[in-house]
PDB file of C-alpha atoms in Angstrom:
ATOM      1  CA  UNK A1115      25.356  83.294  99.511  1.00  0.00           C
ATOM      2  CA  UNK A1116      22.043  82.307 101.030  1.00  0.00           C
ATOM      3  CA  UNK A1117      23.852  80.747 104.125  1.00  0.00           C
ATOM      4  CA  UNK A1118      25.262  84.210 105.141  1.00  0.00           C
ATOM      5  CA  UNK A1119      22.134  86.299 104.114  1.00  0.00           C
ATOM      6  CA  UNK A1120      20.293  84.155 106.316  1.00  0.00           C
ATOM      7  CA  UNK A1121      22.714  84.622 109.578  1.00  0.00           C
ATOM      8  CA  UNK A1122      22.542  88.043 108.792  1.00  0.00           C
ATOM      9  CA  UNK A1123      19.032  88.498 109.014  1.00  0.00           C
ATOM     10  CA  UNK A1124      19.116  86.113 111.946  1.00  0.00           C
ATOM     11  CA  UNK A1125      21.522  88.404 113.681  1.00  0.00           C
ATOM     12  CA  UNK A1126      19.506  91.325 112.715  1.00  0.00           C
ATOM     13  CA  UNK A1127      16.278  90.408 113.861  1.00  0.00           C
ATOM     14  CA  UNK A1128      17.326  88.996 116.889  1.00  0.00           C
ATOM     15  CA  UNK A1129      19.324  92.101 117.812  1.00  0.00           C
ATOM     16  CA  UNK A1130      16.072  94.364 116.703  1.00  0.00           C
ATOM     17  CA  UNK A1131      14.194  92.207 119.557  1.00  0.00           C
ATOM     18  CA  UNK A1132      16.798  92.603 122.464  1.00  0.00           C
ATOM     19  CA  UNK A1133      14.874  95.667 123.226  1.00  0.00           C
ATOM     20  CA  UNK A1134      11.857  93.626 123.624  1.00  0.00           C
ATOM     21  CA  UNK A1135      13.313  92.122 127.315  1.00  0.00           C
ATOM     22  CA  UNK A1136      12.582  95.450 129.130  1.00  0.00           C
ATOM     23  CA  UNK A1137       8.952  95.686 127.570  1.00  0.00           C
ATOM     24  CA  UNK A1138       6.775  97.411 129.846  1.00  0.00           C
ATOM     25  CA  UNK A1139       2.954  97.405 130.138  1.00  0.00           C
ATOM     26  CA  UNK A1140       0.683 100.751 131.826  1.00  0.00           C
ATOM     27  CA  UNK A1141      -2.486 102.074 131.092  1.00  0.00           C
ATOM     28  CA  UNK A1142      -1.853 106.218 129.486  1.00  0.00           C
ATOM     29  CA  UNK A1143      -2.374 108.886 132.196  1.00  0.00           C
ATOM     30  CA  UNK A1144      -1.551 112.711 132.035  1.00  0.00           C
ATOM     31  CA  UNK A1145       2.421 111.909 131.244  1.00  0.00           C
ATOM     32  CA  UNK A1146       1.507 110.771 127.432  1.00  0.00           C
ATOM     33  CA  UNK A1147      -0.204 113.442 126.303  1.00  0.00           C
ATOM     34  CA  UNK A1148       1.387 115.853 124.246  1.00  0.00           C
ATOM     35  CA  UNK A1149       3.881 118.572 126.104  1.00  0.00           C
ATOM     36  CA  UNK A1150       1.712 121.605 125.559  1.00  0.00           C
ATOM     37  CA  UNK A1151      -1.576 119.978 126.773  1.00  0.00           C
ATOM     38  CA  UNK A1152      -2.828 121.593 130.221  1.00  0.00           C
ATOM     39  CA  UNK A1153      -3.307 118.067 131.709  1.00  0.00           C
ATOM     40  CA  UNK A1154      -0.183 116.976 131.329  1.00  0.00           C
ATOM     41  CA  UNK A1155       1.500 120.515 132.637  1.00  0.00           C
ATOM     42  CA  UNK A1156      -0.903 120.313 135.376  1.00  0.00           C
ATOM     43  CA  UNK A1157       0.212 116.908 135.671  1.00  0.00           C
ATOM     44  CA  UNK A1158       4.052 117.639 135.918  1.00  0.00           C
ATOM     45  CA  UNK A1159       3.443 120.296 137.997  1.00  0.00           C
ATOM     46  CA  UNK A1160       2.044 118.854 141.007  1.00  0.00           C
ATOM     47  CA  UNK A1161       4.557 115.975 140.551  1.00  0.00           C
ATOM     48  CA  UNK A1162       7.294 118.513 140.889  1.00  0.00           C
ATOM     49  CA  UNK A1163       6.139 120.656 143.993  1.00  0.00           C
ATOM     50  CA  UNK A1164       4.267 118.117 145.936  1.00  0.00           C
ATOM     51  CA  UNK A1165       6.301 114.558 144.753  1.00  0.00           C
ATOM     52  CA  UNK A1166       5.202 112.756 141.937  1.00  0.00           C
ATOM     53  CA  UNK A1167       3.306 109.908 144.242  1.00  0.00           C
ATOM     54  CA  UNK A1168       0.307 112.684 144.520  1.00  0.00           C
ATOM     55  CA  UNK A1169      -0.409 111.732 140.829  1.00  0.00           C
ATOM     56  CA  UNK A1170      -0.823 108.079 141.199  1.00  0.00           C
ATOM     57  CA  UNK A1171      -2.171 107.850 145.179  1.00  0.00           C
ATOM     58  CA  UNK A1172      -3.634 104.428 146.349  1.00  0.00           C
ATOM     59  CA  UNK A1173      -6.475 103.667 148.312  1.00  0.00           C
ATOM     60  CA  UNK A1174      -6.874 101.162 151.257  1.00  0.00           C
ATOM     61  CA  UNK A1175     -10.189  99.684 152.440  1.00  0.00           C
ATOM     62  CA  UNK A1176     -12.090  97.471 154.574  1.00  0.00           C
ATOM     63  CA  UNK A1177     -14.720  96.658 156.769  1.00  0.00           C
ATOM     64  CA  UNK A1178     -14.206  97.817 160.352  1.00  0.00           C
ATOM     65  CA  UNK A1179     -18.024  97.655 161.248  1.00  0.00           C
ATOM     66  CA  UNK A1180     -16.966  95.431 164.666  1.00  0.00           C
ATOM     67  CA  UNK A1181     -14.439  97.814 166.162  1.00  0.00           C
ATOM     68  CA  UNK A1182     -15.530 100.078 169.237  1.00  0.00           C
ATOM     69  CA  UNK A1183     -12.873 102.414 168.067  1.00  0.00           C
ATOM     70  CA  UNK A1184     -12.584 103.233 164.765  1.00  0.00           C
ATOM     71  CA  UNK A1185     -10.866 106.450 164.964  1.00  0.00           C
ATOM     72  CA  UNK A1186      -8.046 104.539 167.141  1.00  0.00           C
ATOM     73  CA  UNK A1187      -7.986 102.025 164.672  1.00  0.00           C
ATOM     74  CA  UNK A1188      -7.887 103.852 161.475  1.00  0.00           C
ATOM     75  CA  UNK A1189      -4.747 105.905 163.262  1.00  0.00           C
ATOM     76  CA  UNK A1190      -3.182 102.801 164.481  1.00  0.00           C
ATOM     77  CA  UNK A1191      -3.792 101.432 160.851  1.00  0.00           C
ATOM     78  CA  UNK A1192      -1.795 104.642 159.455  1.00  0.00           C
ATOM     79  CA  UNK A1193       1.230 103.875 161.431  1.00  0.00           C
ATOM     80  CA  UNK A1194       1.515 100.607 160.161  1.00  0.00           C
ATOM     81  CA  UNK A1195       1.410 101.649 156.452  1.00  0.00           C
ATOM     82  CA  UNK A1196       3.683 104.356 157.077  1.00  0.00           C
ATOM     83  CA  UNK A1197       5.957 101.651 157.990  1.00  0.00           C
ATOM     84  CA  UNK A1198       5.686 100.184 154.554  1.00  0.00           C
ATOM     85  CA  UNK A1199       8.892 100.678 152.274  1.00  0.00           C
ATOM     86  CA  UNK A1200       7.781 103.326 149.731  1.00  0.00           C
ATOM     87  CA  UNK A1201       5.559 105.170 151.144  1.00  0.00           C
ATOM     88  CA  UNK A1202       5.462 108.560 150.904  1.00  0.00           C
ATOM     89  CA  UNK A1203       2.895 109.509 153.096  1.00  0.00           C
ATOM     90  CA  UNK A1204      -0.475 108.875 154.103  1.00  0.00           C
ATOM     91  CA  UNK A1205      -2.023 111.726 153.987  1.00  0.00           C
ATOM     92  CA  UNK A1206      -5.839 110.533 154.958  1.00  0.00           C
ATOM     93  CA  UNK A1207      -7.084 107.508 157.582  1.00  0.00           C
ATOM     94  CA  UNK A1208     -10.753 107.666 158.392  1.00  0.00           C
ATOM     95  CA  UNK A1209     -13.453 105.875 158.575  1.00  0.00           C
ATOM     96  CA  UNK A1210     -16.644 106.553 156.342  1.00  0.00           C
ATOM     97  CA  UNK A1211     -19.902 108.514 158.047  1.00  0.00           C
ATOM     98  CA  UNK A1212     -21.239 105.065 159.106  1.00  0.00           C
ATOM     99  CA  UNK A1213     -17.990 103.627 160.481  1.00  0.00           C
ATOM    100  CA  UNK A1214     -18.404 100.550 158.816  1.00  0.00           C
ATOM    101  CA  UNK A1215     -15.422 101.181 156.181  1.00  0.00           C
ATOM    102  CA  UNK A1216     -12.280 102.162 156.930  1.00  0.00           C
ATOM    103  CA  UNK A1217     -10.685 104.210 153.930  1.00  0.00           C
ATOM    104  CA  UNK A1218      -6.630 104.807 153.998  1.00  0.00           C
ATOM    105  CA  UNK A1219      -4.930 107.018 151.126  1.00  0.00           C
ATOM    106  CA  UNK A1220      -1.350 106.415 150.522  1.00  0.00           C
ATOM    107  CA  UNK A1221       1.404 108.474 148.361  1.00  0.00           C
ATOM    108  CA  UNK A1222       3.790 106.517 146.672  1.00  0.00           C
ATOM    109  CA  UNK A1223       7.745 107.474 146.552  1.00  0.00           C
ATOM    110  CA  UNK A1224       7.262 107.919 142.924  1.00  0.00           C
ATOM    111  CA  UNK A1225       4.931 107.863 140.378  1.00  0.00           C
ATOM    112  CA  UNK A1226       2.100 105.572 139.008  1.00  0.00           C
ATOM    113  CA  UNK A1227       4.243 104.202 136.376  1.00  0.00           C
ATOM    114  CA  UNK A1228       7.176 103.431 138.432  1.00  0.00           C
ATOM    115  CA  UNK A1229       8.573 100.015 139.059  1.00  0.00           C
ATOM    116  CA  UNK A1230       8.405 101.301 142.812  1.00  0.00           C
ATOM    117  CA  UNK A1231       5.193 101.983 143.341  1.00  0.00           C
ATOM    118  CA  UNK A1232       3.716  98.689 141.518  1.00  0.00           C
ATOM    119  CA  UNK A1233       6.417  96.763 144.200  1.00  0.00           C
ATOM    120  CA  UNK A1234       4.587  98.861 146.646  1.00  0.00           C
ATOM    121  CA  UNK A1235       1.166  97.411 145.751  1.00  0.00           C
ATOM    122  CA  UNK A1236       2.191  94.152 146.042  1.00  0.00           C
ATOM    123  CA  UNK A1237       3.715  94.773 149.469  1.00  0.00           C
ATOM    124  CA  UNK A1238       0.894  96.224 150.923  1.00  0.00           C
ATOM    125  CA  UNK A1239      -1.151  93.284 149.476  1.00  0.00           C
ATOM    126  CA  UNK A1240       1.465  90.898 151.223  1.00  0.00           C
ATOM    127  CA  UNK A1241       0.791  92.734 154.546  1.00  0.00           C
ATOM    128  CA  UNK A1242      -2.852  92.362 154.585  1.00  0.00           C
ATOM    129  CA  UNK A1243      -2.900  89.296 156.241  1.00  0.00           C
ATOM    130  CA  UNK A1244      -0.926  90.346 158.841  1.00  0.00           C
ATOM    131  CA  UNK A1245      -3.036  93.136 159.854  1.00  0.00           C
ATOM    132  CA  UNK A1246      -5.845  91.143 159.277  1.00  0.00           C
ATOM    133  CA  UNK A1247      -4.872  88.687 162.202  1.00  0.00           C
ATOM    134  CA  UNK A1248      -3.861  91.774 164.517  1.00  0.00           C
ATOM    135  CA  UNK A1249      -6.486  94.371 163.874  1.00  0.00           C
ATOM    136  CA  UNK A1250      -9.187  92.293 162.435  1.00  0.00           C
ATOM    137  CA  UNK A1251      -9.361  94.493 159.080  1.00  0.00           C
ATOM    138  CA  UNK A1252      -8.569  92.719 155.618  1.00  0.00           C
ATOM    139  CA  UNK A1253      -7.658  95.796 153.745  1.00  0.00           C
ATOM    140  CA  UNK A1254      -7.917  95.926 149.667  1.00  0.00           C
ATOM    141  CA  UNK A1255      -5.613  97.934 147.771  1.00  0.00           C
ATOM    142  CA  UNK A1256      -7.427  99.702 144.881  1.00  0.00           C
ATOM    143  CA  UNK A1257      -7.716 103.269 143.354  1.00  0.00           C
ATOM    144  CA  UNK A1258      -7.405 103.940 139.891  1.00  0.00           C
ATOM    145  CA  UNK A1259      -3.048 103.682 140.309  1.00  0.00           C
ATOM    146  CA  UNK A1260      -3.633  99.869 141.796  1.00  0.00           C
ATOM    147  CA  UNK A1261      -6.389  98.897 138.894  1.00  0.00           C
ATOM    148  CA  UNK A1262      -4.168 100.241 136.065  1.00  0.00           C
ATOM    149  CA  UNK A1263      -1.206  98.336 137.829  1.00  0.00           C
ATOM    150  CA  UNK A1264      -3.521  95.117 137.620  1.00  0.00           C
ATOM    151  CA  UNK A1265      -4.929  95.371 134.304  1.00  0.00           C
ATOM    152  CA  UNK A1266      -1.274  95.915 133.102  1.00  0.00           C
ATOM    153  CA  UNK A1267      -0.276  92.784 134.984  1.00  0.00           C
ATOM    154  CA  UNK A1268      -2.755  90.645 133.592  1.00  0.00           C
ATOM    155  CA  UNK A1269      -2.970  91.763 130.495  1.00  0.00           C
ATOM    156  CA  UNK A1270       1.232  90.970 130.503  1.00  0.00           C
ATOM    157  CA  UNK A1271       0.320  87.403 131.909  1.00  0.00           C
ATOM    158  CA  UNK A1272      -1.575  86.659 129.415  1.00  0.00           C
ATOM    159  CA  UNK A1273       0.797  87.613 126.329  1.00  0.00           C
ATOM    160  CA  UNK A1274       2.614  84.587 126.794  1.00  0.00           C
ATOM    161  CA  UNK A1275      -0.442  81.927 126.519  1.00  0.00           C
ATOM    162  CA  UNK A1276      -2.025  83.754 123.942  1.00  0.00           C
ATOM    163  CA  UNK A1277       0.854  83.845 121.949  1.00  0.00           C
ATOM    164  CA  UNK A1278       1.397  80.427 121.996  1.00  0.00           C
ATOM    165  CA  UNK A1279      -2.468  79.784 121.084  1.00  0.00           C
ATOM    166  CA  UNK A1280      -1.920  81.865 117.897  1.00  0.00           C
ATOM    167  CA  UNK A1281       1.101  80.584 116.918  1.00  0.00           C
ATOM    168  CA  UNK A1282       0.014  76.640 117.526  1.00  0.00           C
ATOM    169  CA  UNK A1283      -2.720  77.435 115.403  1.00  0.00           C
ATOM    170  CA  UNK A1284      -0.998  79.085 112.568  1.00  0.00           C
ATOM    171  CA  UNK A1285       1.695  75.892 112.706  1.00  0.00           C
ATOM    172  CA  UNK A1286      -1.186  73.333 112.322  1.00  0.00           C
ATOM    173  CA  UNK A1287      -3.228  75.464 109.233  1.00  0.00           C
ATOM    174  CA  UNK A1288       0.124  75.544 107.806  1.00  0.00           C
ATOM    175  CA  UNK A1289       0.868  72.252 108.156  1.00  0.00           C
ATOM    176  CA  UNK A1290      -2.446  70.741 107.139  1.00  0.00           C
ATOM    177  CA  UNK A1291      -2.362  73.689 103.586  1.00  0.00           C
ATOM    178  CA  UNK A1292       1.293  72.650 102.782  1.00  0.00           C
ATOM    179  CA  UNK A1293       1.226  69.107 103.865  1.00  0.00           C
ATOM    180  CA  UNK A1294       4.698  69.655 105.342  1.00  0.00           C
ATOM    181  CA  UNK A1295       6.316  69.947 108.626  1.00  0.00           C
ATOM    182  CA  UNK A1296       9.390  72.237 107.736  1.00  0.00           C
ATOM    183  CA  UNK A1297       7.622  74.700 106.148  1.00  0.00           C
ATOM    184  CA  UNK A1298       5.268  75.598 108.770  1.00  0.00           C
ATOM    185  CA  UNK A1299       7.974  75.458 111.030  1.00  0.00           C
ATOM    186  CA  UNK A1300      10.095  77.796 109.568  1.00  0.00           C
ATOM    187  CA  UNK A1301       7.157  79.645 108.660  1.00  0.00           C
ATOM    188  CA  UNK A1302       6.345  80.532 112.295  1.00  0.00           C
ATOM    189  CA  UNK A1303      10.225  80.930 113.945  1.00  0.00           C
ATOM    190  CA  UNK A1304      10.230  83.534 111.121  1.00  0.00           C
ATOM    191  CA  UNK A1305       6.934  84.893 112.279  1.00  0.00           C
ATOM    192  CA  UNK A1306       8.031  84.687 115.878  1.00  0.00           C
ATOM    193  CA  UNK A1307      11.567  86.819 114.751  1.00  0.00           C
ATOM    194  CA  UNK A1308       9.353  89.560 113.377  1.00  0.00           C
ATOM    195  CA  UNK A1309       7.013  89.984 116.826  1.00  0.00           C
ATOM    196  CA  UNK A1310      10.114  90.024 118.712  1.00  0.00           C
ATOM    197  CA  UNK A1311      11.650  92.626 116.703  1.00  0.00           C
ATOM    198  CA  UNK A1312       8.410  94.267 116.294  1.00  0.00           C
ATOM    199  CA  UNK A1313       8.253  94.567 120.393  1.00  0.00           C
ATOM    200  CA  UNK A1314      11.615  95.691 120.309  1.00  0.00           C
ATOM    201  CA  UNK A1315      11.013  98.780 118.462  1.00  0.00           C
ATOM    202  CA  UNK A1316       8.345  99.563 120.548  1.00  0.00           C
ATOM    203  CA  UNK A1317      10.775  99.360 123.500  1.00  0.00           C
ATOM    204  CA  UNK A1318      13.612 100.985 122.190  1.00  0.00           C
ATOM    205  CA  UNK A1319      11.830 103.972 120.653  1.00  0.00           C
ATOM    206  CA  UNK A1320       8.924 104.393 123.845  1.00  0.00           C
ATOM    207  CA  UNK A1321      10.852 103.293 126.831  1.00  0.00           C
ATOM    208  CA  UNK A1322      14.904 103.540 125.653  1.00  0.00           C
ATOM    209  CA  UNK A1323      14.502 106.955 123.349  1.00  0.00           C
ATOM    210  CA  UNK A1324      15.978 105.811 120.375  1.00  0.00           C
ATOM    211  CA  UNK A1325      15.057 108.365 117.746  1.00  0.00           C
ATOM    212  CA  UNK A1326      12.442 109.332 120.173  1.00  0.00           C
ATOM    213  CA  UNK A1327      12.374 113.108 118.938  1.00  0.00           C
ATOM    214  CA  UNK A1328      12.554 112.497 115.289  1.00  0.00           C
ATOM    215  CA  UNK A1329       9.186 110.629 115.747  1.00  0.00           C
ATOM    216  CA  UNK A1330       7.573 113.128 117.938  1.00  0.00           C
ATOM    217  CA  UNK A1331       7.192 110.789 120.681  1.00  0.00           C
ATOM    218  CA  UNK A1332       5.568 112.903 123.636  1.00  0.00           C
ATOM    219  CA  UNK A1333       6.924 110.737 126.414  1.00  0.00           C
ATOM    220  CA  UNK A1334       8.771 107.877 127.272  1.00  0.00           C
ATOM    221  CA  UNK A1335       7.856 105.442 129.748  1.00  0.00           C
ATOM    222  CA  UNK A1336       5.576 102.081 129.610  1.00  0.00           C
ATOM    223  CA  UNK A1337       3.606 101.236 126.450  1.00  0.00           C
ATOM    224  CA  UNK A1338      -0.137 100.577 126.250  1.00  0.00           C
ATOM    225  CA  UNK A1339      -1.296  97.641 128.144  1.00  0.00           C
ATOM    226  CA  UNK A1340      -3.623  96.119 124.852  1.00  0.00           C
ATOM    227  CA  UNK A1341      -0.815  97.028 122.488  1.00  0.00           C
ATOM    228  CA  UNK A1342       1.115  93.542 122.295  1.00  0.00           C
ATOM    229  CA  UNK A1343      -2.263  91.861 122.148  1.00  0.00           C
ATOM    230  CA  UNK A1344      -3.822  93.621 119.116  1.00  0.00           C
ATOM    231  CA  UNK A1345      -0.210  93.772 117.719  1.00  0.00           C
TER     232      UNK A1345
END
C-alpha cells in the first residue's frame, strides 16, 4: 500500500534524524586519535593526573602599557578570573618583558571539548567589559582551546543559512527542469529527510556510541567542525 510504505519511511527517517538534535561541532585534538597512539596516551595521561583542563588551557590578553603597576595588576587581574565559574586554576599572570601586554593562562574544569569550558569562554568574554571599566584592560580570550571553540561556533552558525541557500537553489532548478511545483517540492523534503538522518548517524554512532565498537570508532565526543558542510 503506498500510503503506509510512505509513513513508514516517514517514521523511519525522521526517527534516524532525532539523533541529529544533539549534533556537536569541535576541531580533532589528541582524544581522536587512535587508542594506541603516544599523543593521545600522553594526552589522557596528563588529563588524568593533573585535570583534564591542562589539555585545553586558555589564554587572556591585553594591553596594560598605561599601568604604573603591572605586576599588581596582573595579580589583581588573577583574582578576578579565579572568581569566574569554571575555572580551574590560573596557573600564570604576568606581564610580557616590555610590560605592555598582560598575558593570563587559565585551566578549565574540564576539557577542551566540554560544554563547560566553551560556557566558560563566553563568560570570560562577558566579563571583559567589566574589567575593562575597573582596571582599564580589555582582555581577549584566545589560545588554540578558544579558536577551535570559535571556528566550531561559526562554522555551526552558518549550517543553517547555507543549507537553506542549497536547498532554495535545488527547489528552483527543479522547478524550472520539471516545470512543476510538487515535484521539486517533494523532491527536496525528501532530500532534507535524508541530511537529517544522515546527521543523525553521525550523532548517534560519534557522540551516543551506537555500534561505536563494531565500527572501530576511536573516540566519542564532537564531530568535525567542516563535516556537515562538505556533507
Amino acid at each position: 500500500i503506498p500510503a503506509l510504505t510512505i509513513i513508514l519511511v516517514l517514521l523511519g527517517v525522521g526517527a534516524m534524524a532525532v539523533p541529529a538534535l544533539d549534533l556537536r561541532l569541535a576541531l580533532p585534538n589528541a582524544s581522536s586519535l587512535s587508542e594506541d597512539a603516544p599523543a593521545r596516551i600522553s594526552y589522557e595521561l596528563v588529563g588524568e593526573h593533573f585535570g583534564e583542563g591542562v589539555n585545553g588551557p586558555l589564554l587572556l590578553t591585553g594591553s596594560i602599557v598605561a599601568s604604573n603597576d603591572p605586576l599588581g595588576l596582573m595579580e589583581d587581574l588573577a583574582d578576578e578570573v579565579r572568581q569566574v565559574p569554571g575555572v580551574a586554576e590560573v596557573p600564570l599572570s604576568t606581564p610580557n618583558q616590555g610590560a605592555d601586554t598582560g598575558i593570563i593562562q587559565v585551566v578549565p574544569e574540564e576539557g577542551p571539548h566540554a560544554e563547560s569550558t566553551s560556557q566558560l569562554v563566553d563568560a570570560l568574554r562577558a566579563k571583559a567589559p567589566e574589567w575593562s571599566e575597573k582596571y582599564g584592560v580589555d582582555l581577549a580570550v584566545t589560545g588554540f582551546t578558544a579558536v577551535g571553540i570559535d571556528v566550531s561556533k561559526l562554522l555551526g552558525e552558518a549550517l543553517l543559512p547555507f543549507g537553506v541557500l542549497v536547498v532554495g537553489f535545488s527547489l528552483i532548478l527543479l522547478a524550472m527542469v520539471f516545470r512543476s511545483i510538487w515535484v521539486p517540492i517533494k523532491a527536496t523534503l525528501g532530500y532534507l529527510l535524508s541530511v537529517g538522518a544522515a546527521f543523525g548517524a553521525v550523532a548517534a554512532v560519534f557522540e551516543w556510541g551506537w555500534f561505536s565498537e563494531a565500527l572501530h570508532v576511536a573516540s566519542l565526543g564532537p564531530v568535525l567542525s567542516f563535516m556537515p558542510i562538505i556533507l
